[in-house]
mmCIF file with all atom_site columns, C-alpha atoms in Angstrom:
data_model
loop_
_atom_site.group_PDB
_atom_site.id
_atom_site.type_symbol
_atom_site.label_atom_id
_atom_site.label_alt_id
_atom_site.label_comp_id
_atom_site.label_asym_id
_atom_site.label_entity_id
_atom_site.label_seq_id
_atom_site.pdbx_PDB_ins_code
_atom_site.Cartn_x
_atom_site.Cartn_y
_atom_site.Cartn_z
_atom_site.occupancy
_atom_site.B_iso_or_equiv
_atom_site.pdbx_formal_charge
_atom_site.auth_seq_id
_atom_site.auth_comp_id
_atom_site.auth_asym_id
_atom_site.auth_atom_id
_atom_site.pdbx_PDB_model_num
ATOM 1   C CA . MET T 1 1   ? 119.662 87.433  93.728  1.00 0.00 ? 1   MET T CA 1
ATOM 2   C CA . THR T 1 2   ? 121.395 84.086  93.541  1.00 0.00 ? 2   THR T CA 1
ATOM 3   C CA . ALA T 1 3   ? 122.066 81.923  96.725  1.00 0.00 ? 3   ALA T CA 1
ATOM 4   C CA . ALA T 1 4   ? 125.765 82.569  96.196  1.00 0.00 ? 4   ALA T CA 1
ATOM 5   C CA . GLN T 1 5   ? 125.019 86.279  96.626  1.00 0.00 ? 5   GLN T CA 1
ATOM 6   C CA . THR T 1 6   ? 122.609 86.283  99.376  1.00 0.00 ? 6   THR T CA 1
ATOM 7   C CA . HIS T 1 7   ? 123.837 87.462  102.765 1.00 0.00 ? 7   HIS T CA 1
ATOM 8   C CA . GLY T 1 8   ? 121.626 85.544  104.983 1.00 0.00 ? 8   GLY T CA 1
ATOM 9   C CA . LEU T 1 9   ? 121.567 82.460  107.316 1.00 0.00 ? 9   LEU T CA 1
ATOM 10  C CA . GLY T 1 10  ? 120.647 80.254  104.505 1.00 0.00 ? 10  GLY T CA 1
ATOM 11  C CA . ASN T 1 11  ? 123.857 80.784  102.637 1.00 0.00 ? 11  ASN T CA 1
ATOM 12  C CA . ARG T 1 12  ? 125.860 77.833  103.591 1.00 0.00 ? 12  ARG T CA 1
ATOM 13  C CA . ASP T 1 13  ? 128.861 78.787  101.454 1.00 0.00 ? 13  ASP T CA 1
ATOM 14  C CA . LEU T 1 14  ? 129.146 82.126  103.118 1.00 0.00 ? 14  LEU T CA 1
ATOM 15  C CA . LEU T 1 15  ? 128.820 80.562  106.555 1.00 0.00 ? 15  LEU T CA 1
ATOM 16  C CA . ASP T 1 16  ? 131.625 78.063  105.678 1.00 0.00 ? 16  ASP T CA 1
ATOM 17  C CA . GLN T 1 17  ? 133.673 81.006  104.575 1.00 0.00 ? 17  GLN T CA 1
ATOM 18  C CA . TYR T 1 18  ? 133.205 82.725  108.064 1.00 0.00 ? 18  TYR T CA 1
ATOM 19  C CA . LEU T 1 19  ? 133.724 79.606  109.932 1.00 0.00 ? 19  LEU T CA 1
ATOM 20  C CA . ALA T 1 20  ? 137.051 79.138  108.106 1.00 0.00 ? 20  ALA T CA 1
ATOM 21  C CA . ALA T 1 21  ? 138.010 82.697  109.171 1.00 0.00 ? 21  ALA T CA 1
ATOM 22  C CA . GLY T 1 22  ? 137.352 82.009  112.711 1.00 0.00 ? 22  GLY T CA 1
ATOM 23  C CA . PHE T 1 23  ? 133.674 83.562  113.046 1.00 0.00 ? 23  PHE T CA 1
ATOM 24  C CA . ALA T 1 24  ? 130.392 82.018  113.895 1.00 0.00 ? 24  ALA T CA 1
ATOM 25  C CA . GLY T 1 25  ? 131.526 80.050  117.019 1.00 0.00 ? 25  GLY T CA 1
ATOM 26  C CA . ARG T 1 26  ? 128.834 79.185  119.548 1.00 0.00 ? 26  ARG T CA 1
ATOM 27  C CA . VAL T 1 27  ? 128.469 80.999  122.821 1.00 0.00 ? 27  VAL T CA 1
ATOM 28  C CA . GLY T 1 28  ? 125.776 78.668  124.200 1.00 0.00 ? 28  GLY T CA 1
ATOM 29  C CA . TRP T 1 29  ? 123.614 79.084  127.255 1.00 0.00 ? 29  TRP T CA 1
ATOM 30  C CA . GLY T 1 30  ? 124.659 80.083  130.720 1.00 0.00 ? 30  GLY T CA 1
ATOM 31  C CA . GLU T 1 31  ? 122.801 79.423  134.052 1.00 0.00 ? 31  GLU T CA 1
ATOM 32  C CA . ARG T 1 32  ? 120.939 82.632  134.749 1.00 0.00 ? 32  ARG T CA 1
ATOM 33  C CA . VAL T 1 33  ? 118.724 84.047  131.804 1.00 0.00 ? 33  VAL T CA 1
ATOM 34  C CA . ALA T 1 34  ? 116.902 87.302  131.017 1.00 0.00 ? 34  ALA T CA 1
ATOM 35  C CA . LEU T 1 35  ? 114.606 88.123  128.253 1.00 0.00 ? 35  LEU T CA 1
ATOM 36  C CA . LEU T 1 36  ? 115.205 91.574  126.516 1.00 0.00 ? 36  LEU T CA 1
ATOM 37  C CA . VAL T 1 37  ? 112.193 92.860  124.527 1.00 0.00 ? 37  VAL T CA 1
ATOM 38  C CA . ILE T 1 38  ? 113.467 95.577  122.215 1.00 0.00 ? 38  ILE T CA 1
ATOM 39  C CA . ASP T 1 39  ? 111.367 98.529  121.037 1.00 0.00 ? 39  ASP T CA 1
ATOM 40  C CA . MET T 1 40  ? 107.962 96.733  120.596 1.00 0.00 ? 40  MET T CA 1
ATOM 41  C CA . ALA T 1 41  ? 106.108 100.082 120.667 1.00 0.00 ? 41  ALA T CA 1
ATOM 42  C CA . GLY T 1 42  ? 103.837 102.080 118.405 1.00 0.00 ? 42  GLY T CA 1
ATOM 43  C CA . ALA T 1 43  ? 106.429 103.753 116.223 1.00 0.00 ? 43  ALA T CA 1
ATOM 44  C CA . TRP T 1 44  ? 107.984 100.398 115.153 1.00 0.00 ? 44  TRP T CA 1
ATOM 45  C CA . THR T 1 45  ? 104.842 98.112  115.133 1.00 0.00 ? 45  THR T CA 1
ATOM 46  C CA . SER T 1 46  ? 102.291 100.308 113.213 1.00 0.00 ? 46  SER T CA 1
ATOM 47  C CA . GLN T 1 47  ? 102.589 100.213 109.462 1.00 0.00 ? 47  GLN T CA 1
ATOM 48  C CA . ASP T 1 48  ? 101.234 103.763 109.319 1.00 0.00 ? 48  ASP T CA 1
ATOM 49  C CA . GLU T 1 49  ? 104.270 105.088 111.061 1.00 0.00 ? 49  GLU T CA 1
ATOM 50  C CA . MET T 1 50  ? 107.299 106.417 109.367 1.00 0.00 ? 50  MET T CA 1
ATOM 51  C CA . ILE T 1 51  ? 109.539 103.417 110.701 1.00 0.00 ? 51  ILE T CA 1
ATOM 52  C CA . GLY T 1 52  ? 106.588 100.994 111.245 1.00 0.00 ? 52  GLY T CA 1
ATOM 53  C CA . ALA T 1 53  ? 106.532 97.477  109.753 1.00 0.00 ? 53  ALA T CA 1
ATOM 54  C CA . ASN T 1 54  ? 104.161 94.405  109.982 1.00 0.00 ? 54  ASN T CA 1
ATOM 55  C CA . LEU T 1 55  ? 105.526 92.788  113.027 1.00 0.00 ? 55  LEU T CA 1
ATOM 56  C CA . ASP T 1 56  ? 102.491 90.635  113.947 1.00 0.00 ? 56  ASP T CA 1
ATOM 57  C CA . GLY T 1 57  ? 104.194 87.371  113.644 1.00 0.00 ? 57  GLY T CA 1
ATOM 58  C CA . VAL T 1 58  ? 107.275 88.629  115.668 1.00 0.00 ? 58  VAL T CA 1
ATOM 59  C CA . LEU T 1 59  ? 104.773 89.767  118.310 1.00 0.00 ? 59  LEU T CA 1
ATOM 60  C CA . ARG T 1 60  ? 103.056 86.393  118.449 1.00 0.00 ? 60  ARG T CA 1
ATOM 61  C CA . ASN T 1 61  ? 106.424 84.836  119.034 1.00 0.00 ? 61  ASN T CA 1
ATOM 62  C CA . ILE T 1 62  ? 107.475 87.143  121.736 1.00 0.00 ? 62  ILE T CA 1
ATOM 63  C CA . ARG T 1 63  ? 104.228 86.502  123.399 1.00 0.00 ? 63  ARG T CA 1
ATOM 64  C CA . ARG T 1 64  ? 104.957 82.787  123.363 1.00 0.00 ? 64  ARG T CA 1
ATOM 65  C CA . LEU T 1 65  ? 108.272 83.462  125.083 1.00 0.00 ? 65  LEU T CA 1
ATOM 66  C CA . LEU T 1 66  ? 106.798 85.775  127.559 1.00 0.00 ? 66  LEU T CA 1
ATOM 67  C CA . ASP T 1 67  ? 104.063 82.991  128.400 1.00 0.00 ? 67  ASP T CA 1
ATOM 68  C CA . VAL T 1 68  ? 106.954 80.563  129.100 1.00 0.00 ? 68  VAL T CA 1
ATOM 69  C CA . VAL T 1 69  ? 109.142 82.977  131.036 1.00 0.00 ? 69  VAL T CA 1
ATOM 70  C CA . ARG T 1 70  ? 106.263 84.346  133.187 1.00 0.00 ? 70  ARG T CA 1
ATOM 71  C CA . THR T 1 71  ? 105.781 80.823  134.598 1.00 0.00 ? 71  THR T CA 1
ATOM 72  C CA . ARG T 1 72  ? 108.870 81.349  136.447 1.00 0.00 ? 72  ARG T CA 1
ATOM 73  C CA . ASP T 1 73  ? 110.332 83.954  139.012 1.00 0.00 ? 73  ASP T CA 1
ATOM 74  C CA . ASP T 1 74  ? 113.955 83.495  138.197 1.00 0.00 ? 74  ASP T CA 1
ATOM 75  C CA . ILE T 1 75  ? 113.947 84.989  134.500 1.00 0.00 ? 75  ILE T CA 1
ATOM 76  C CA . PRO T 1 76  ? 113.619 88.715  134.604 1.00 0.00 ? 76  PRO T CA 1
ATOM 77  C CA . VAL T 1 77  ? 111.983 90.476  131.568 1.00 0.00 ? 77  VAL T CA 1
ATOM 78  C CA . VAL T 1 78  ? 113.096 93.888  130.444 1.00 0.00 ? 78  VAL T CA 1
ATOM 79  C CA . PHE T 1 79  ? 111.355 95.945  127.899 1.00 0.00 ? 79  PHE T CA 1
ATOM 80  C CA . THR T 1 80  ? 112.910 99.012  126.035 1.00 0.00 ? 80  THR T CA 1
ATOM 81  C CA . THR T 1 81  ? 111.632 101.877 123.981 1.00 0.00 ? 81  THR T CA 1
ATOM 82  C CA . MET T 1 82  ? 113.053 105.250 122.790 1.00 0.00 ? 82  MET T CA 1
ATOM 83  C CA . ALA T 1 83  ? 111.782 108.539 123.890 1.00 0.00 ? 83  ALA T CA 1
ATOM 84  C CA . TYR T 1 84  ? 112.900 112.189 124.042 1.00 0.00 ? 84  TYR T CA 1
ATOM 85  C CA . ASP T 1 85  ? 111.916 115.567 125.472 1.00 0.00 ? 85  ASP T CA 1
ATOM 86  C CA . GLU T 1 86  ? 109.706 117.544 123.088 1.00 0.00 ? 86  GLU T CA 1
ATOM 87  C CA . THR T 1 87  ? 112.279 120.275 123.122 1.00 0.00 ? 87  THR T CA 1
ATOM 88  C CA . TYR T 1 88  ? 114.915 117.754 121.913 1.00 0.00 ? 88  TYR T CA 1
ATOM 89  C CA . SER T 1 89  ? 117.264 118.866 124.788 1.00 0.00 ? 89  SER T CA 1
ATOM 90  C CA . ASP T 1 90  ? 118.266 115.043 125.198 1.00 0.00 ? 90  ASP T CA 1
ATOM 91  C CA . LEU T 1 91  ? 118.633 114.487 121.411 1.00 0.00 ? 91  LEU T CA 1
ATOM 92  C CA . PRO T 1 92  ? 121.875 115.584 120.030 1.00 0.00 ? 92  PRO T CA 1
ATOM 93  C CA . LEU T 1 93  ? 121.908 117.257 116.562 1.00 0.00 ? 93  LEU T CA 1
ATOM 94  C CA . PRO T 1 94  ? 123.943 114.433 114.935 1.00 0.00 ? 94  PRO T CA 1
ATOM 95  C CA . SER T 1 95  ? 121.370 111.828 115.819 1.00 0.00 ? 95  SER T CA 1
ATOM 96  C CA . ARG T 1 96  ? 118.514 114.146 114.621 1.00 0.00 ? 96  ARG T CA 1
ATOM 97  C CA . LEU T 1 97  ? 120.352 114.663 111.218 1.00 0.00 ? 97  LEU T CA 1
ATOM 98  C CA . LYS T 1 98  ? 121.287 110.994 110.625 1.00 0.00 ? 98  LYS T CA 1
ATOM 99  C CA . THR T 1 99  ? 117.914 109.533 111.953 1.00 0.00 ? 99  THR T CA 1
ATOM 100 C CA . PRO T 1 100 ? 115.264 112.190 111.782 1.00 0.00 ? 100 PRO T CA 1
ATOM 101 C CA . HIS T 1 101 ? 112.570 109.853 112.750 1.00 0.00 ? 101 HIS T CA 1
ATOM 102 C CA . LEU T 1 102 ? 113.846 110.161 116.303 1.00 0.00 ? 102 LEU T CA 1
ATOM 103 C CA . GLU T 1 103 ? 112.279 113.694 116.264 1.00 0.00 ? 103 GLU T CA 1
ATOM 104 C CA . ARG T 1 104 ? 108.836 111.869 116.419 1.00 0.00 ? 104 ARG T CA 1
ATOM 105 C CA . MET T 1 105 ? 109.694 109.682 119.503 1.00 0.00 ? 105 MET T CA 1
ATOM 106 C CA . ILE T 1 106 ? 108.301 112.300 122.156 1.00 0.00 ? 106 ILE T CA 1
ATOM 107 C CA . ARG T 1 107 ? 108.137 110.991 125.638 1.00 0.00 ? 107 ARG T CA 1
ATOM 108 C CA . GLY T 1 108 ? 104.493 110.158 126.663 1.00 0.00 ? 108 GLY T CA 1
ATOM 109 C CA . SER T 1 109 ? 103.309 109.771 123.133 1.00 0.00 ? 109 SER T CA 1
ATOM 110 C CA . GLU T 1 110 ? 101.659 106.586 121.655 1.00 0.00 ? 110 GLU T CA 1
ATOM 111 C CA . ARG T 1 111 ? 104.663 106.087 119.439 1.00 0.00 ? 111 ARG T CA 1
ATOM 112 C CA . VAL T 1 112 ? 106.935 105.211 122.372 1.00 0.00 ? 112 VAL T CA 1
ATOM 113 C CA . ARG T 1 113 ? 104.305 103.206 124.340 1.00 0.00 ? 113 ARG T CA 1
ATOM 114 C CA . LEU T 1 114 ? 104.723 99.379  124.363 1.00 0.00 ? 114 LEU T CA 1
ATOM 115 C CA . VAL T 1 115 ? 102.112 97.587  122.286 1.00 0.00 ? 115 VAL T CA 1
ATOM 116 C CA . PRO T 1 116 ? 99.223  96.365  124.620 1.00 0.00 ? 116 PRO T CA 1
ATOM 117 C CA . GLY T 1 117 ? 99.577  92.820  123.506 1.00 0.00 ? 117 GLY T CA 1
ATOM 118 C CA . LEU T 1 118 ? 102.798 92.528  125.486 1.00 0.00 ? 118 LEU T CA 1
ATOM 119 C CA . ASP T 1 119 ? 100.847 92.951  128.745 1.00 0.00 ? 119 ASP T CA 1
ATOM 120 C CA . ARG T 1 120 ? 103.796 94.246  130.674 1.00 0.00 ? 120 ARG T CA 1
ATOM 121 C CA . ARG T 1 121 ? 103.555 93.372  134.409 1.00 0.00 ? 121 ARG T CA 1
ATOM 122 C CA . PRO T 1 122 ? 104.387 95.964  137.180 1.00 0.00 ? 122 PRO T CA 1
ATOM 123 C CA . HIS T 1 123 ? 107.611 94.100  138.108 1.00 0.00 ? 123 HIS T CA 1
ATOM 124 C CA . GLU T 1 124 ? 108.898 93.960  134.560 1.00 0.00 ? 124 GLU T CA 1
ATOM 125 C CA . ALA T 1 125 ? 111.282 96.846  133.996 1.00 0.00 ? 125 ALA T CA 1
ATOM 126 C CA . LEU T 1 126 ? 110.892 99.337  131.104 1.00 0.00 ? 126 LEU T CA 1
ATOM 127 C CA . ILE T 1 127 ? 114.015 101.233 129.986 1.00 0.00 ? 127 ILE T CA 1
ATOM 128 C CA . GLU T 1 128 ? 114.004 104.390 127.787 1.00 0.00 ? 128 GLU T CA 1
ATOM 129 C CA . LYS T 1 129 ? 117.139 104.012 125.885 1.00 0.00 ? 129 LYS T CA 1
ATOM 130 C CA . PRO T 1 130 ? 118.802 107.018 123.970 1.00 0.00 ? 130 PRO T CA 1
ATOM 131 C CA . ARG T 1 131 ? 120.555 105.091 121.427 1.00 0.00 ? 131 ARG T CA 1
ATOM 132 C CA . ALA T 1 132 ? 120.264 101.739 119.503 1.00 0.00 ? 132 ALA T CA 1
ATOM 133 C CA . SER T 1 133 ? 121.802 99.449  122.136 1.00 0.00 ? 133 SER T CA 1
ATOM 134 C CA . ALA T 1 134 ? 119.745 98.681  125.182 1.00 0.00 ? 134 ALA T CA 1
ATOM 135 C CA . PHE T 1 135 ? 123.007 98.858  127.257 1.00 0.00 ? 135 PHE T CA 1
ATOM 136 C CA . PHE T 1 136 ? 124.168 102.317 126.200 1.00 0.00 ? 136 PHE T CA 1
ATOM 137 C CA . ASN T 1 137 ? 123.740 105.091 128.909 1.00 0.00 ? 137 ASN T CA 1
ATOM 138 C CA . THR T 1 138 ? 120.919 102.862 130.566 1.00 0.00 ? 138 THR T CA 1
ATOM 139 C CA . ASN T 1 139 ? 120.614 101.092 133.938 1.00 0.00 ? 139 ASN T CA 1
ATOM 140 C CA . LEU T 1 140 ? 120.412 97.621  132.247 1.00 0.00 ? 140 LEU T CA 1
ATOM 141 C CA . PRO T 1 141 ? 123.842 96.524  133.103 1.00 0.00 ? 141 PRO T CA 1
ATOM 142 C CA . SER T 1 142 ? 122.993 97.174  136.768 1.00 0.00 ? 142 SER T CA 1
ATOM 143 C CA . ILE T 1 143 ? 119.733 95.401  136.449 1.00 0.00 ? 143 ILE T CA 1
ATOM 144 C CA . LEU T 1 144 ? 121.435 92.257  135.021 1.00 0.00 ? 144 LEU T CA 1
ATOM 145 C CA . ALA T 1 145 ? 124.411 92.347  137.304 1.00 0.00 ? 145 ALA T CA 1
ATOM 146 C CA . ALA T 1 146 ? 122.200 92.461  140.443 1.00 0.00 ? 146 ALA T CA 1
ATOM 147 C CA . GLN T 1 147 ? 120.655 89.255  139.459 1.00 0.00 ? 147 GLN T CA 1
ATOM 148 C CA . ARG T 1 148 ? 123.860 87.617  138.181 1.00 0.00 ? 148 ARG T CA 1
ATOM 149 C CA . ILE T 1 149 ? 122.574 87.270  134.718 1.00 0.00 ? 149 ILE T CA 1
ATOM 150 C CA . ASP T 1 150 ? 124.951 85.605  132.260 1.00 0.00 ? 150 ASP T CA 1
ATOM 151 C CA . THR T 1 151 ? 122.730 85.035  129.332 1.00 0.00 ? 151 THR T CA 1
ATOM 152 C CA . VAL T 1 152 ? 120.262 87.522  127.532 1.00 0.00 ? 152 VAL T CA 1
ATOM 153 C CA . VAL T 1 153 ? 117.667 86.413  125.028 1.00 0.00 ? 153 VAL T CA 1
ATOM 154 C CA . VAL T 1 154 ? 117.078 89.234  122.675 1.00 0.00 ? 154 VAL T CA 1
ATOM 155 C CA . VAL T 1 155 ? 113.892 89.683  120.798 1.00 0.00 ? 155 VAL T CA 1
ATOM 156 C CA . GLY T 1 156 ? 111.997 92.652  119.129 1.00 0.00 ? 156 GLY T CA 1
ATOM 157 C CA . CYS T 1 157 ? 113.034 95.148  116.498 1.00 0.00 ? 157 CYS T CA 1
ATOM 158 C CA . SER T 1 158 ? 114.703 96.147  114.424 1.00 0.00 ? 158 SER T CA 1
ATOM 159 C CA . THR T 1 159 ? 117.019 93.270  113.610 1.00 0.00 ? 159 THR T CA 1
ATOM 160 C CA . SER T 1 160 ? 119.434 95.318  111.695 1.00 0.00 ? 160 SER T CA 1
ATOM 161 C CA . GLY T 1 161 ? 119.586 98.259  114.224 1.00 0.00 ? 161 GLY T CA 1
ATOM 162 C CA . CYS T 1 162 ? 118.597 97.960  117.913 1.00 0.00 ? 162 CYS T CA 1
ATOM 163 C CA . VAL T 1 163 ? 118.614 94.193  118.177 1.00 0.00 ? 163 VAL T CA 1
ATOM 164 C CA . ARG T 1 164 ? 122.009 93.887  116.456 1.00 0.00 ? 164 ARG T CA 1
ATOM 165 C CA . SER T 1 165 ? 123.402 96.725  118.451 1.00 0.00 ? 165 SER T CA 1
ATOM 166 C CA . THR T 1 166 ? 122.085 95.401  121.723 1.00 0.00 ? 166 THR T CA 1
ATOM 167 C CA . CYS T 1 167 ? 123.826 91.841  120.879 1.00 0.00 ? 167 CYS T CA 1
ATOM 168 C CA . GLU T 1 168 ? 126.885 93.567  120.174 1.00 0.00 ? 168 GLU T CA 1
ATOM 169 C CA . SER T 1 169 ? 126.914 95.252  123.465 1.00 0.00 ? 169 SER T CA 1
ATOM 170 C CA . ALA T 1 170 ? 125.941 92.119  125.234 1.00 0.00 ? 170 ALA T CA 1
ATOM 171 C CA . ILE T 1 171 ? 128.986 90.372  124.239 1.00 0.00 ? 171 ILE T CA 1
ATOM 172 C CA . ASP T 1 172 ? 131.032 93.501  125.058 1.00 0.00 ? 172 ASP T CA 1
ATOM 173 C CA . HIS T 1 173 ? 129.777 93.170  128.610 1.00 0.00 ? 173 HIS T CA 1
ATOM 174 C CA . GLY T 1 174 ? 130.868 89.589  128.809 1.00 0.00 ? 174 GLY T CA 1
ATOM 175 C CA . LEU T 1 175 ? 127.185 88.145  128.394 1.00 0.00 ? 175 LEU T CA 1
ATOM 176 C CA . ARG T 1 176 ? 125.984 85.294  126.191 1.00 0.00 ? 176 ARG T CA 1
ATOM 177 C CA . ALA T 1 177 ? 123.304 86.358  123.948 1.00 0.00 ? 177 ALA T CA 1
ATOM 178 C CA . ILE T 1 178 ? 120.611 84.174  122.248 1.00 0.00 ? 178 ILE T CA 1
ATOM 179 C CA . VAL T 1 179 ? 118.352 85.477  119.340 1.00 0.00 ? 179 VAL T CA 1
ATOM 180 C CA . PRO T 1 180 ? 115.251 83.380  118.400 1.00 0.00 ? 180 PRO T CA 1
ATOM 181 C CA . ALA T 1 181 ? 115.057 84.061  114.693 1.00 0.00 ? 181 ALA T CA 1
ATOM 182 C CA . GLU T 1 182 ? 111.374 84.098  114.468 1.00 0.00 ? 182 GLU T CA 1
ATOM 183 C CA . ALA T 1 183 ? 110.957 86.699  117.422 1.00 0.00 ? 183 ALA T CA 1
ATOM 184 C CA . VAL T 1 184 ? 112.871 89.365  115.718 1.00 0.00 ? 184 VAL T CA 1
ATOM 185 C CA . GLY T 1 185 ? 111.868 91.596  112.714 1.00 0.00 ? 185 GLY T CA 1
ATOM 186 C CA . ASP T 1 186 ? 112.706 94.488  110.543 1.00 0.00 ? 186 ASP T CA 1
ATOM 187 C CA . ARG T 1 187 ? 111.104 96.744  107.943 1.00 0.00 ? 187 ARG T CA 1
ATOM 188 C CA . SER T 1 188 ? 113.492 95.477  105.295 1.00 0.00 ? 188 SER T CA 1
ATOM 189 C CA . ALA T 1 189 ? 113.626 91.723  104.589 1.00 0.00 ? 189 ALA T CA 1
ATOM 190 C CA . SER T 1 190 ? 116.974 91.904  103.095 1.00 0.00 ? 190 SER T CA 1
ATOM 191 C CA . ALA T 1 191 ? 118.436 93.974  106.179 1.00 0.00 ? 191 ALA T CA 1
ATOM 192 C CA . HIS T 1 192 ? 116.719 91.357  108.461 1.00 0.00 ? 192 HIS T CA 1
ATOM 193 C CA . GLU T 1 193 ? 118.521 88.349  106.798 1.00 0.00 ? 193 GLU T CA 1
ATOM 194 C CA . ALA T 1 194 ? 121.826 90.026  106.507 1.00 0.00 ? 194 ALA T CA 1
ATOM 195 C CA . ALA T 1 195 ? 121.742 91.221  110.194 1.00 0.00 ? 195 ALA T CA 1
ATOM 196 C CA . LEU T 1 196 ? 120.775 87.746  111.324 1.00 0.00 ? 196 LEU T CA 1
ATOM 197 C CA . PHE T 1 197 ? 123.737 86.378  109.558 1.00 0.00 ? 197 PHE T CA 1
ATOM 198 C CA . ASP T 1 198 ? 126.093 88.914  110.987 1.00 0.00 ? 198 ASP T CA 1
ATOM 199 C CA . ILE T 1 199 ? 124.700 88.678  114.609 1.00 0.00 ? 199 ILE T CA 1
ATOM 200 C CA . ASN T 1 200 ? 125.154 84.884  114.364 1.00 0.00 ? 200 ASN T CA 1
ATOM 201 C CA . ALA T 1 201 ? 128.658 85.301  113.042 1.00 0.00 ? 201 ALA T CA 1
ATOM 202 C CA . ARG T 1 202 ? 129.828 87.900  115.502 1.00 0.00 ? 202 ARG T CA 1
ATOM 203 C CA . TYR T 1 203 ? 127.759 88.551  118.680 1.00 0.00 ? 203 TYR T CA 1
ATOM 204 C CA . ALA T 1 204 ? 125.124 85.875  119.359 1.00 0.00 ? 204 ALA T CA 1
ATOM 205 C CA . ASP T 1 205 ? 123.711 82.455  118.750 1.00 0.00 ? 205 ASP T CA 1
ATOM 206 C CA . VAL T 1 206 ? 120.692 82.866  116.415 1.00 0.00 ? 206 VAL T CA 1
ATOM 207 C CA . LEU T 1 207 ? 118.435 79.810  117.032 1.00 0.00 ? 207 LEU T CA 1
ATOM 208 C CA . PRO T 1 208 ? 114.848 78.501  116.017 1.00 0.00 ? 208 PRO T CA 1
ATOM 209 C CA . ILE T 1 209 ? 112.353 79.736  118.424 1.00 0.00 ? 209 ILE T CA 1
ATOM 210 C CA . GLU T 1 210 ? 111.383 76.115  119.100 1.00 0.00 ? 210 GLU T CA 1
ATOM 211 C CA . GLU T 1 211 ? 114.883 75.340  120.483 1.00 0.00 ? 211 GLU T CA 1
ATOM 212 C CA . VAL T 1 212 ? 114.827 78.496  122.609 1.00 0.00 ? 212 VAL T CA 1
ATOM 213 C CA . VAL T 1 213 ? 111.413 77.747  124.125 1.00 0.00 ? 213 VAL T CA 1
ATOM 214 C CA . GLY T 1 214 ? 112.562 74.091  124.861 1.00 0.00 ? 214 GLY T CA 1
ATOM 215 C CA . HIS T 1 215 ? 115.651 75.252  126.563 1.00 0.00 ? 215 HIS T CA 1
ATOM 216 C CA . ILE T 1 216 ? 113.959 77.686  128.747 1.00 0.00 ? 216 ILE T CA 1
ATOM 217 C CA . GLU T 1 217 ? 111.327 75.064  129.742 1.00 0.00 ? 217 GLU T CA 1
ATOM 218 C CA . ARG T 1 218 ? 114.156 72.605  130.756 1.00 0.00 ? 218 ARG T CA 1
ATOM 219 C CA . LEU T 1 219 ? 116.275 75.273  132.314 1.00 0.00 ? 219 LEU T CA 1
ATOM 220 C CA . PRO T 1 220 ? 116.730 74.469  136.168 1.00 0.00 ? 220 PRO T CA 1
ATOM 221 C CA . ARG T 1 221 ? 115.325 77.106  138.355 1.00 0.00 ? 221 ARG T CA 1
ATOM 222 C CA . THR T 1 222 ? 117.872 79.254  140.178 1.00 0.00 ? 222 THR T CA 1
ATOM 223 C CA . ALA T 1 223 ? 117.641 80.341  143.841 1.00 0.00 ? 223 ALA T CA 1
ATOM 224 C CA . GLY T 1 224 ? 117.790 83.848  144.968 1.00 0.00 ? 224 GLY T CA 1
ATOM 225 C CA . ALA T 1 225 ? 115.665 85.384  142.185 1.00 0.00 ? 225 ALA T CA 1
ATOM 226 C CA . VAL T 1 226 ? 115.168 89.124  142.444 1.00 0.00 ? 226 VAL T CA 1
ATOM 227 C CA . THR T 1 227 ? 112.328 90.875  140.618 1.00 0.00 ? 227 THR T CA 1
ATOM 228 C CA . THR T 1 228 ? 112.952 94.029  138.663 1.00 0.00 ? 228 THR T CA 1
ATOM 229 C CA . ASP T 1 229 ? 111.058 97.148  139.349 1.00 0.00 ? 229 ASP T CA 1
ATOM 230 C CA . ALA T 1 230 ? 109.689 99.559  136.569 1.00 0.00 ? 230 ALA T CA 1
#
């Protein structure tokens, strides 16, 4: 595939085309930030699983962000996973037909448990989301509103699915979204690259992780921080 055909962040000609069409503006950073860690659980992170992929590098970069965020008490961390009852009573048939891997996401199983390397803390919320977006039919909007969050940093997987959908919902809710490029991943390299381009063009600012870490380290601490409960 030639550079002219590549649908990805590195395609400057394509980016110029989108800029000329009024896409790919910058949302920038707000004042109150939250870190959303999307679906870093067994089903996604084990290469032996149906939808698994090698996300070791992504995990390392997420840990780097967590290490920075956890030095503060004013940046909430929210984790997500997907889980359903073993009877599928909460999994509609159209979802089962389109994405049958969801039938394996049984509540309480190792597939839906966060990877131990994330070292989730008791005050860091864990949300079971029924669909791709972390916002759809969950209490995430309430968690963010209670702490007056205006910016979400979105990391995890998969770039082309739940990360993209969460970014779309974030802007729909009037939030700024930031995506550190090295802290998201996908089982498909081409889907990952195309999704990063589309996220950057339509929903969020895709930035190098060094820039994201640096900004968080320089971010003034905000008063009135409220911790989230699991």
